[in-house]
mmCIF file of C-alpha atoms and ligand atoms in Angstrom:
data_model
loop_
_atom_site.group_PDB
_atom_site.id
_atom_site.type_symbol
_atom_site.label_atom_id
_atom_site.label_comp_id
_atom_site.label_asym_id
_atom_site.label_seq_id
_atom_site.Cartn_x
_atom_site.Cartn_y
_atom_site.Cartn_z
ATOM 1 C CA MET U 29 10.270 45.900 22.354
ATOM 2 C CA ALA U 30 10.164 43.632 24.157
ATOM 3 C CA ASP U 31 10.039 40.480 21.589
ATOM 4 C CA TYR U 32 6.755 39.611 20.617
ATOM 5 C CA GLN U 33 5.821 35.713 22.407
ATOM 6 C CA PRO U 34 2.345 33.466 20.812
ATOM 7 C CA ALA U 35 -0.492 32.529 22.302
ATOM 8 C CA ASP U 36 -0.901 30.272 24.065
ATOM 9 C CA SER U 37 -2.781 28.483 21.166
ATOM 10 C CA GLY U 38 0.575 28.395 19.621
ATOM 11 C CA PHE U 39 1.120 24.477 19.301
ATOM 12 C CA ALA U 40 -1.710 24.027 18.246
ATOM 13 C CA LEU U 41 -0.923 25.904 15.378
ATOM 14 C CA ASP U 42 1.970 24.252 15.496
ATOM 15 C CA ARG U 43 0.919 21.006 14.603
ATOM 16 C CA ASP U 44 -2.103 22.554 11.868
ATOM 17 C CA CYS U 45 0.956 23.588 9.965
ATOM 18 C CA LYS U 46 3.254 20.834 9.928
ATOM 19 C CA THR U 47 2.463 20.209 6.134
ATOM 20 C CA LEU U 48 3.135 16.828 3.818
ATOM 21 C CA SER U 49 6.411 18.542 2.521
ATOM 22 C CA ARG U 50 7.097 20.410 5.049
ATOM 23 C CA HIS U 51 7.259 16.923 7.149
ATOM 24 C CA VAL U 52 9.825 15.372 3.801
ATOM 25 C CA LEU U 53 12.035 17.957 4.351
ATOM 26 C CA GLU U 54 12.575 17.321 8.598
ATOM 27 C CA GLN U 55 12.210 14.050 7.943
ATOM 28 C CA LEU U 56 15.564 14.226 6.033
ATOM 29 C CA HIS U 57 17.264 17.357 8.244
ATOM 30 C CA SER U 58 18.068 18.418 4.900
ATOM 31 C CA PHE U 59 16.897 21.025 1.383
ATOM 32 C CA GLY U 60 19.250 19.302 -0.372
ATOM 33 C CA PRO U 61 18.021 17.969 -4.230
ATOM 34 C CA GLU U 62 17.844 14.541 -2.832
ATOM 35 C CA ALA U 63 15.046 15.246 -0.072
ATOM 36 C CA GLN U 64 13.745 18.758 -2.640
ATOM 37 C CA ASP U 65 13.015 15.801 -4.750
ATOM 38 C CA LEU U 66 11.410 13.403 -2.644
ATOM 39 C CA SER U 67 9.617 16.580 -0.977
ATOM 40 C CA ALA U 68 8.428 17.878 -4.059
ATOM 41 C CA LEU U 69 7.218 13.792 -4.514
ATOM 42 C CA MET U 70 5.260 13.683 -1.963
ATOM 43 C CA ASN U 71 3.587 17.024 -3.205
ATOM 44 C CA ARG U 72 2.301 15.072 -6.016
ATOM 45 C CA ILE U 73 1.752 12.301 -4.561
ATOM 46 C CA ALA U 74 -1.480 14.690 -2.609
ATOM 47 C CA LEU U 75 -2.297 15.957 -5.109
ATOM 48 C CA ALA U 76 -3.709 12.572 -7.288
ATOM 49 C CA GLY U 77 -4.660 12.088 -3.483
ATOM 50 C CA LYS U 78 -6.872 14.513 -3.323
ATOM 51 C CA LEU U 79 -8.877 14.602 -6.889
ATOM 52 C CA ILE U 80 -9.322 11.392 -7.012
ATOM 53 C CA ALA U 81 -10.930 11.277 -2.952
ATOM 54 C CA ARG U 82 -12.815 15.048 -4.846
ATOM 55 C CA HIS U 83 -13.822 12.968 -7.732
ATOM 56 C CA LEU U 84 -15.326 9.864 -5.714
ATOM 57 C CA SER U 85 -17.009 11.805 -3.060
ATOM 58 C CA ARG U 86 -19.603 13.170 -5.854
ATOM 59 C CA ALA U 87 -18.574 9.726 -8.240
ATOM 60 C CA GLY U 88 -22.740 9.184 -6.984
ATOM 61 C CA LEU U 89 -23.820 12.107 -8.551
ATOM 62 C CA MET U 90 -22.106 12.070 -11.435
ATOM 63 C CA GLU U 91 -22.660 9.899 -15.495
ATOM 64 C CA SER U 92 -20.531 7.627 -16.101
ATOM 65 C CA ALA U 93 -18.065 7.461 -13.193
ATOM 66 C CA LEU U 94 -19.189 4.378 -11.748
ATOM 67 C CA GLY U 95 -19.243 1.240 -12.750
ATOM 68 C CA PHE U 96 -17.312 -0.980 -15.441
ATOM 69 C CA THR U 97 -15.466 0.047 -18.550
ATOM 70 C CA GLY U 98 -16.837 -3.502 -19.386
ATOM 71 C CA GLU U 99 -12.645 -4.628 -20.287
ATOM 72 C CA THR U 100 -10.232 -6.672 -18.587
ATOM 73 C CA ASN U 101 -7.116 -5.963 -17.750
ATOM 74 C CA VAL U 102 -3.940 -7.300 -17.526
ATOM 75 C CA GLN U 103 -4.820 -9.375 -14.554
ATOM 76 C CA GLY U 104 -8.353 -10.874 -16.550
ATOM 77 C CA GLU U 105 -10.024 -8.601 -14.114
ATOM 78 C CA ALA U 106 -12.868 -6.713 -15.084
ATOM 79 C CA VAL U 107 -12.119 -3.052 -14.537
ATOM 80 C CA LYS U 108 -13.907 -0.364 -12.879
ATOM 81 C CA LYS U 109 -14.561 3.483 -14.927
ATOM 82 C CA MET U 110 -12.761 4.701 -10.516
ATOM 83 C CA ASP U 111 -9.797 2.079 -12.129
ATOM 84 C CA ILE U 112 -8.746 4.184 -15.163
ATOM 85 C CA TYR U 113 -9.352 7.452 -14.299
ATOM 86 C CA ALA U 114 -7.541 7.460 -10.988
ATOM 87 C CA ASN U 115 -5.512 5.735 -13.185
ATOM 88 C CA ASP U 116 -4.963 8.679 -15.320
ATOM 89 C CA VAL U 117 -4.989 11.083 -12.803
ATOM 90 C CA PHE U 118 -1.317 9.476 -11.351
ATOM 91 C CA ILE U 119 0.212 9.954 -15.080
ATOM 92 C CA SER U 120 -1.047 13.353 -15.553
ATOM 93 C CA VAL U 121 -0.646 14.817 -12.123
ATOM 94 C CA PHE U 122 3.349 13.053 -12.701
ATOM 95 C CA LYS U 123 3.570 14.477 -16.177
ATOM 96 C CA GLN U 124 3.595 17.850 -14.639
ATOM 97 C CA SER U 125 6.264 16.906 -12.030
ATOM 98 C CA GLY U 126 9.175 16.216 -14.125
ATOM 99 C CA LEU U 127 10.493 14.240 -11.827
ATOM 100 C CA VAL U 128 9.642 11.199 -12.978
ATOM 101 C CA CYS U 129 10.205 9.072 -16.304
ATOM 102 C CA ARG U 130 8.284 5.661 -15.472
ATOM 103 C CA LEU U 131 5.442 5.100 -13.992
ATOM 104 C CA ALA U 132 3.994 1.005 -13.074
ATOM 105 C CA SER U 133 0.313 0.160 -12.650
ATOM 106 C CA GLU U 134 -2.499 -2.329 -11.759
ATOM 107 C CA GLU U 135 -3.419 -0.929 -14.959
ATOM 108 C CA MET U 136 -1.218 -1.002 -17.570
ATOM 109 C CA GLU U 137 1.073 -4.298 -18.929
ATOM 110 C CA LYS U 138 3.702 -1.857 -19.155
ATOM 111 C CA PRO U 139 5.329 0.651 -17.309
ATOM 112 C CA TYR U 140 4.570 3.773 -18.556
ATOM 113 C CA TYR U 141 6.981 6.148 -20.187
ATOM 114 C CA ILE U 142 6.896 9.820 -20.082
ATOM 115 C CA PRO U 143 9.552 10.766 -22.384
ATOM 116 C CA GLU U 144 9.813 15.284 -21.510
ATOM 117 C CA ASN U 145 10.289 13.952 -18.109
ATOM 118 C CA CYS U 146 13.134 11.179 -18.547
ATOM 119 C CA PRO U 147 16.320 13.605 -19.563
ATOM 120 C CA ILE U 148 16.052 14.404 -15.224
ATOM 121 C CA GLY U 149 13.139 12.238 -14.906
ATOM 122 C CA ARG U 150 15.989 10.142 -12.416
ATOM 123 C CA TYR U 151 13.162 7.984 -10.509
ATOM 124 C CA THR U 152 9.343 5.354 -11.275
ATOM 125 C CA LEU U 153 6.050 5.716 -9.199
ATOM 126 C CA LEU U 154 4.436 2.432 -9.005
ATOM 127 C CA TYR U 155 0.672 2.077 -8.029
ATOM 128 C CA ASP U 156 -2.418 0.667 -7.566
ATOM 129 C CA PRO U 157 -4.284 3.617 -8.431
ATOM 130 C CA ILE U 158 -7.647 2.181 -7.067
ATOM 131 C CA ASP U 159 -7.229 -0.302 -4.659
ATOM 132 C CA GLY U 160 -10.042 -2.549 -3.452
ATOM 133 C CA SER U 161 -12.402 -1.257 -6.717
ATOM 134 C CA SER U 162 -15.293 -3.973 -5.959
ATOM 135 C CA ASN U 163 -16.110 -0.490 -2.772
ATOM 136 C CA VAL U 164 -16.483 1.560 -5.461
ATOM 137 C CA ASP U 165 -19.945 1.149 -6.280
ATOM 138 C CA ILE U 166 -21.329 0.705 -2.883
ATOM 139 C CA ASN U 167 -19.538 3.833 -1.635
ATOM 140 C CA LEU U 168 -18.090 1.788 0.951
ATOM 141 C CA ASN U 169 -13.529 2.277 1.533
ATOM 142 C CA VAL U 170 -11.505 2.248 -1.308
ATOM 143 C CA GLY U 171 -7.586 3.768 -1.763
ATOM 144 C CA SER U 172 -4.409 3.869 -3.230
ATOM 145 C CA ILE U 173 -1.057 2.608 -2.979
ATOM 146 C CA PHE U 174 2.626 3.825 -4.194
ATOM 147 C CA SER U 175 5.939 3.299 -4.553
ATOM 148 C CA ILE U 176 9.138 5.328 -5.096
ATOM 149 C CA ARG U 177 11.742 3.682 -6.522
ATOM 150 C CA ARG U 178 15.392 4.694 -7.994
ATOM 151 C CA GLN U 179 15.063 4.493 -12.531
ATOM 152 C CA GLN U 180 18.953 2.271 -12.566
ATOM 153 C CA GLY U 181 20.315 2.591 -16.365
ATOM 154 C CA ASP U 182 18.582 2.887 -18.540
ATOM 155 C CA ASP U 183 15.517 0.446 -19.887
ATOM 156 C CA LEU U 184 15.924 1.015 -23.049
ATOM 157 C CA ASP U 185 13.875 -1.835 -24.130
ATOM 158 C CA HIS U 186 11.042 0.041 -22.001
ATOM 159 C CA THR U 187 10.147 -3.386 -20.519
ATOM 160 C CA GLY U 188 11.808 -2.592 -16.774
ATOM 161 C CA ALA U 189 13.400 -5.282 -15.847
ATOM 162 C CA ASP U 190 15.399 -2.894 -13.523
ATOM 163 C CA LEU U 191 12.145 -2.676 -11.714
ATOM 164 C CA LEU U 192 12.842 -6.721 -10.161
ATOM 165 C CA GLN U 193 14.258 -5.869 -7.255
ATOM 166 C CA ASP U 194 13.315 -6.922 -3.749
ATOM 167 C CA GLY U 195 11.691 -3.932 -1.045
ATOM 168 C CA HIS U 196 15.166 -2.590 0.452
ATOM 169 C CA GLN U 197 15.022 -0.762 -3.367
ATOM 170 C CA GLN U 198 11.898 1.115 -2.271
ATOM 171 C CA LEU U 199 12.896 4.489 -0.903
ATOM 172 C CA ALA U 200 9.449 5.526 0.268
ATOM 173 C CA ALA U 201 6.473 3.881 0.098
ATOM 174 C CA GLY U 202 2.677 4.836 1.321
ATOM 175 C CA TYR U 203 -0.969 4.663 0.783
ATOM 176 C CA ILE U 204 -4.215 6.684 0.981
ATOM 177 C CA LEU U 205 -7.553 5.739 2.498
ATOM 178 C CA TYR U 206 -10.199 7.630 1.369
ATOM 179 C CA GLY U 207 -12.894 6.793 4.306
ATOM 180 C CA PRO U 208 -14.656 9.405 6.401
ATOM 181 C CA SER U 209 -11.785 11.473 6.078
ATOM 182 C CA THR U 210 -9.149 11.489 2.860
ATOM 183 C CA VAL U 211 -5.624 9.861 5.082
ATOM 184 C CA LEU U 212 -2.435 10.194 3.438
ATOM 185 C CA VAL U 213 0.425 6.959 5.380
ATOM 186 C CA TYR U 214 3.465 7.603 4.458
ATOM 187 C CA SER U 215 6.851 6.424 5.031
ATOM 188 C CA ILE U 216 10.522 7.615 3.282
ATOM 189 C CA GLY U 217 12.622 4.951 5.815
ATOM 190 C CA ARG U 218 12.408 6.916 8.971
ATOM 191 C CA GLY U 219 9.331 5.806 11.228
ATOM 192 C CA VAL U 220 5.968 5.984 9.764
ATOM 193 C CA HIS U 221 3.192 9.010 9.114
ATOM 194 C CA ALA U 222 -0.102 9.771 8.354
ATOM 195 C CA PHE U 223 -1.562 12.623 7.240
ATOM 196 C CA VAL U 224 -5.780 13.998 6.945
ATOM 197 C CA LEU U 225 -6.708 15.809 4.535
ATOM 198 C CA ASP U 226 -8.128 19.000 5.826
ATOM 199 C CA PRO U 227 -10.665 19.447 2.510
ATOM 200 C CA SER U 228 -11.685 23.524 3.622
ATOM 201 C CA LEU U 229 -7.343 23.971 3.618
ATOM 202 C CA GLY U 230 -6.916 22.150 0.230
ATOM 203 C CA GLU U 231 -4.145 19.852 2.628
ATOM 204 C CA PHE U 232 -2.802 16.854 4.592
ATOM 205 C CA ILE U 233 -2.228 17.598 7.637
ATOM 206 C CA LEU U 234 -0.010 16.034 10.322
ATOM 207 C CA ALA U 235 -2.556 14.209 12.455
ATOM 208 C CA THR U 236 0.106 11.228 13.500
ATOM 209 C CA GLU U 237 3.455 10.731 13.735
ATOM 210 C CA ASP U 238 6.293 7.692 14.377
ATOM 211 C CA ILE U 239 2.759 4.681 13.522
ATOM 212 C CA ARG U 240 3.678 1.610 16.669
ATOM 213 C CA VAL U 241 1.991 -1.452 15.941
ATOM 214 C CA PRO U 242 1.116 -3.249 18.475
ATOM 215 C CA ALA U 243 3.594 -7.049 19.387
ATOM 216 C CA HIS U 244 0.289 -8.126 19.398
ATOM 217 C CA GLY U 245 -3.879 -7.106 18.304
ATOM 218 C CA PRO U 246 -7.146 -8.579 18.205
ATOM 219 C CA THR U 247 -7.654 -8.355 15.022
ATOM 220 C CA TYR U 248 -7.697 -11.218 12.322
ATOM 221 C CA SER U 249 -9.016 -9.892 8.937
ATOM 222 C CA VAL U 250 -8.864 -12.566 6.251
ATOM 223 C CA ASN U 251 -11.417 -13.781 3.378
ATOM 224 C CA GLU U 252 -12.994 -16.930 5.176
ATOM 225 C CA GLY U 253 -15.297 -17.753 2.233
ATOM 226 C CA ASN U 254 -11.942 -18.964 0.328
ATOM 227 C CA PHE U 255 -11.353 -21.416 3.506
ATOM 228 C CA TRP U 256 -11.602 -24.712 1.336
ATOM 229 C CA GLN U 257 -9.417 -23.292 -0.838
ATOM 230 C CA TRP U 258 -6.793 -22.304 1.107
ATOM 231 C CA GLU U 259 -3.839 -25.031 2.344
ATOM 232 C CA ASP U 260 -4.168 -26.874 5.645
ATOM 233 C CA ALA U 261 -1.431 -24.489 7.471
ATOM 234 C CA ILE U 262 -3.591 -21.707 6.862
ATOM 235 C CA ARG U 263 -7.657 -23.405 7.648
ATOM 236 C CA ASP U 264 -5.697 -24.449 11.042
ATOM 237 C CA PHE U 265 -4.063 -21.122 11.818
ATOM 238 C CA THR U 266 -8.641 -20.026 11.457
ATOM 239 C CA ARG U 267 -9.425 -22.675 13.557
ATOM 240 C CA TYR U 268 -6.868 -21.361 16.411
ATOM 241 C CA VAL U 269 -8.406 -18.058 16.042
ATOM 242 C CA HIS U 270 -12.111 -19.207 16.231
ATOM 243 C CA ARG U 271 -10.930 -20.719 19.868
ATOM 244 C CA HIS U 272 -9.219 -18.753 21.266
ATOM 245 C CA ASP U 273 -11.000 -15.970 23.263
ATOM 246 C CA GLY U 274 -9.369 -11.971 21.921
ATOM 247 C CA TYR U 275 -9.204 -12.498 18.675
ATOM 248 C CA SER U 276 -12.273 -10.296 15.854
ATOM 249 C CA ALA U 277 -11.873 -10.887 12.421
ATOM 250 C CA ARG U 278 -12.706 -7.812 10.033
ATOM 251 C CA TYR U 279 -12.779 -8.358 6.754
ATOM 252 C CA THR U 280 -13.526 -5.183 3.778
ATOM 253 C CA GLY U 281 -12.552 -5.972 0.866
ATOM 254 C CA ALA U 282 -10.254 -3.339 1.211
ATOM 255 C CA LEU U 283 -6.765 -4.195 1.321
ATOM 256 C CA VAL U 284 -6.189 -0.865 2.678
ATOM 257 C CA ALA U 285 -8.564 -0.163 4.726
ATOM 258 C CA ASP U 286 -7.944 -3.188 6.504
ATOM 259 C CA PHE U 287 -4.162 -2.477 6.523
ATOM 260 C CA HIS U 288 -5.273 0.693 8.525
ATOM 261 C CA ARG U 289 -6.818 -1.187 10.950
ATOM 262 C CA ILE U 290 -3.871 -3.178 11.805
ATOM 263 C CA LEU U 291 -1.028 -1.022 11.999
ATOM 264 C CA THR U 292 -3.478 1.588 13.890
ATOM 265 C CA GLN U 293 -4.762 -1.264 16.005
ATOM 266 C CA GLY U 294 -2.300 -4.178 15.698
ATOM 267 C CA GLY U 295 -3.473 -8.145 14.536
ATOM 268 C CA VAL U 296 -3.067 -9.647 11.463
ATOM 269 C CA PHE U 297 -3.947 -9.588 7.668
ATOM 270 C CA LEU U 298 -3.470 -12.616 5.516
ATOM 271 C CA TYR U 299 -4.552 -12.851 1.697
ATOM 272 C CA PRO U 300 -2.992 -16.490 1.214
ATOM 273 C CA GLY U 301 -2.631 -18.843 -2.036
ATOM 274 C CA THR U 302 -5.831 -20.241 -2.894
ATOM 275 C CA THR U 303 -5.556 -23.795 -4.679
ATOM 276 C CA LYS U 304 -7.615 -20.901 -7.571
ATOM 277 C CA LYS U 305 -4.124 -18.883 -7.226
ATOM 278 C CA PRO U 306 -1.749 -20.443 -5.534
ATOM 279 C CA GLU U 307 0.351 -16.632 -5.088
ATOM 280 C CA GLY U 308 -2.646 -15.362 -3.664
ATOM 281 C CA LYS U 309 -4.221 -11.720 -5.241
ATOM 282 C CA LEU U 310 -1.821 -9.188 -4.288
ATOM 283 C CA ARG U 311 0.750 -7.947 -6.087
ATOM 284 C CA LEU U 312 4.099 -7.591 -5.026
ATOM 285 C CA LEU U 313 5.625 -4.408 -5.947
ATOM 286 C CA TYR U 314 2.532 -2.339 -5.686
ATOM 287 C CA GLU U 315 0.448 -3.427 -3.756
ATOM 288 C CA THR U 316 2.180 -6.022 -1.038
ATOM 289 C CA ALA U 317 6.141 -4.794 -0.975
ATOM 290 C CA PRO U 318 4.751 -0.957 -0.100
ATOM 291 C CA LEU U 319 3.164 -2.315 2.653
ATOM 292 C CA ALA U 320 5.802 -4.272 3.457
ATOM 293 C CA PHE U 321 8.109 -1.004 3.946
ATOM 294 C CA LEU U 322 5.451 0.634 6.217
ATOM 295 C CA ILE U 323 4.950 -2.769 8.423
ATOM 296 C CA GLU U 324 8.332 -2.680 8.724
ATOM 297 C CA GLN U 325 9.278 0.864 9.984
ATOM 298 C CA ALA U 326 6.523 0.457 11.945
ATOM 299 C CA GLY U 327 7.926 -1.982 13.711
ATOM 300 C CA GLY U 328 5.897 -4.892 12.955
ATOM 301 C CA ARG U 329 6.145 -7.305 9.579
ATOM 302 C CA ALA U 330 5.063 -8.861 7.272
ATOM 303 C CA SER U 331 5.709 -12.675 5.493
ATOM 304 C CA THR U 332 4.628 -15.442 2.370
ATOM 305 C CA GLY U 333 4.867 -17.639 5.137
ATOM 306 C CA HIS U 334 8.841 -17.727 3.547
ATOM 307 C CA GLU U 335 10.324 -15.607 3.438
ATOM 308 C CA ASP U 336 9.833 -12.016 4.084
ATOM 309 C CA ILE U 337 8.347 -10.541 2.414
ATOM 310 C CA MET U 338 10.805 -7.812 1.412
ATOM 311 C CA SER U 339 13.008 -10.109 0.379
ATOM 312 C CA VAL U 340 10.999 -11.627 -2.230
ATOM 313 C CA MET U 341 12.263 -11.044 -6.157
ATOM 314 C CA PRO U 342 10.016 -10.573 -8.648
ATOM 315 C CA GLY U 343 10.116 -12.667 -11.652
ATOM 316 C CA GLU U 344 7.950 -10.497 -13.615
ATOM 317 C CA ILE U 345 6.458 -6.030 -12.610
ATOM 318 C CA HIS U 346 2.387 -7.804 -11.526
ATOM 319 C CA GLN U 347 4.067 -10.583 -10.443
ATOM 320 C CA ARG U 348 1.517 -12.111 -6.777
ATOM 321 C CA THR U 349 2.755 -13.569 -3.600
ATOM 322 C CA PRO U 350 1.154 -14.515 -0.190
ATOM 323 C CA PHE U 351 0.639 -11.734 1.768
ATOM 324 C CA ILE U 352 0.876 -12.007 5.645
ATOM 325 C CA VAL U 353 1.608 -9.023 7.394
ATOM 326 C CA GLY U 354 0.949 -6.942 10.977
ATOM 327 C CA SER U 355 2.007 -7.223 14.599
ATOM 328 C CA THR U 356 5.123 -9.510 14.821
ATOM 329 C CA ASP U 357 3.495 -11.626 17.427
ATOM 330 C CA ASP U 358 0.117 -12.823 14.595
ATOM 331 C CA VAL U 359 1.893 -12.645 12.252
ATOM 332 C CA ALA U 360 4.580 -15.439 13.904
ATOM 333 C CA LEU U 361 2.330 -17.107 14.598
ATOM 334 C CA VAL U 362 0.108 -18.213 11.214
ATOM 335 C CA GLU U 363 3.915 -18.811 10.045
ATOM 336 C CA SER U 364 3.913 -21.562 12.951
ATOM 337 C CA PHE U 365 1.015 -23.085 11.633
ATOM 338 C CA ILE U 366 2.964 -22.428 8.255
ATOM 339 C CA GLN U 367 6.276 -24.141 9.173
ATOM 340 C CA ASP U 368 5.074 -27.328 11.058
ATOM 341 C CA HIS U 369 2.804 -28.615 8.023
ATOM 342 C CA SER U 370 5.930 -27.687 5.362
ATOM 343 C CA ARG U 371 8.425 -29.977 8.318
ATOM 344 C CA ARG U 372 5.347 -32.945 9.307
ATOM 345 C CA GLN U 373 4.911 -32.499 4.538
ATOM 346 C CA SER U 374 8.620 -32.738 4.378
ATOM 347 C CA THR U 375 8.617 -36.048 6.726
ATOM 348 C CA LEU U 376 6.033 -37.953 5.028
ATOM 349 C CA LEU U 377 7.885 -37.523 1.506
ATOM 350 C CA SER U 378 11.339 -39.045 3.700
ATOM 351 C CA THR U 379 9.602 -41.749 5.018
HETATM 352 P P1 AHM P 428 -7.901 -4.781 -6.752
HETATM 353 O O1 AHM P 428 -6.205 -4.018 -6.382
HETATM 354 O O2 AHM P 428 -8.310 -4.976 -8.103
HETATM 355 O O3 AHM P 428 -9.042 -4.278 -6.142
HETATM 356 O O4 AHM P 428 -7.210 -5.796 -5.576
HETATM 357 C C1 AHM P 428 -6.712 -6.111 -4.578
HETATM 358 C C2 AHM P 428 -8.523 -6.288 -3.258
HETATM 359 C C3 AHM P 428 -8.003 -5.958 -2.131
HETATM 360 O O5 AHM P 428 -7.914 -4.514 -1.515
HETATM 361 C C4 AHM P 428 -8.393 -6.721 -1.199
HETATM 362 O O6 AHM P 428 -7.950 -6.923 -0.052
HETATM 363 C C5 AHM P 428 -8.729 -8.013 -2.100
HETATM 364 O O7 AHM P 428 -8.408 -7.655 -3.703
HETATM 365 C C6 AHM P 428 -10.167 -8.138 -1.934
HETATM 366 O O8 AHM P 428 -10.003 -9.458 -2.759
HETATM 367 P P2 AHM P 428 -10.833 -10.840 -1.995
HETATM 368 O O9 AHM P 428 -12.663 -10.297 -2.772
HETATM 369 O O10 AHM P 428 -10.990 -12.285 -3.181
HETATM 370 O O11 AHM P 428 -11.868 -10.915 -0.809
HETATM 371 MG MG1 MG P 429 -5.260 -3.717 -5.520
#
């Protein structure tokens, strides 16, 4: 009897069946322990994403899902009920994983320990459970950002001092975008790949492999309401794009959504320092470093204006950093304004 040949739909079926965990194992060309760990970790992140997406999709129908808790977090920001729900989802999902001993997030002053996992849990999850929380109550895009690092040493005093390392220490990073569809984008240092949640299957299915960010794009994405709080260099950059054809402003108030546009279509996103917040608003370990990891894997750049985000050494877990991210040419253009101003200032000081 002849060998069975799949019908022409074989390719489409194969594509429809490429799940996240299988993709991770394929990326590593291995079924070894580390590959199995990373695959299991990504599976848990996917589960957290599915739980949060489900909660968000019904939030307007549920009592006590929307609005503020009345508390402020360690950053001094008003906490939303959705922030707490999503933070707890990650904790509960990773409690069951066995692999993660410690989680650090925007919503928790200190790392959260899962003692029962610590004898074997060699990984730390850093995350922003709901990024762009101001969009939650009005049914607009929000996201979750994550980064996975290997735990270095025992961290006996539970301060997470070993987390104060640059972005190159990340083993994996990514985000989940809760939009018209739920999209998970991840990298384990072998390109950047996007998966779409098929709600009927309850699975994230591969949608785009090896995303490459164009060297230049039309979008500039920045909160221009802060115009008079920026340094001159950033004001000059925005004047430049106003005066030149081919630029369009897009700003959703959710970093993940704005970043996703830039990653897929090119351009530049900026959250520079302001007079009130000289280091900007975004946090290094669970917002800007993971997205810097992704953009570099996609052929783009991420900078503070003076150095690559991936090289910044944090002084504390919740450290903020100015953020300029996107297409190589567009990031270089913003940096050129910043460096021109720095040169002029040092010339003025030396005369
Ligand atoms: P959040 O994680 O507390 O929601 O804060 C981060 C958000 C980003 O998603 C977004 O880019 C930025 O804050 C918007 O801030 P602003 O309203 O100052 O433009
Ligand atoms: Mg955030």
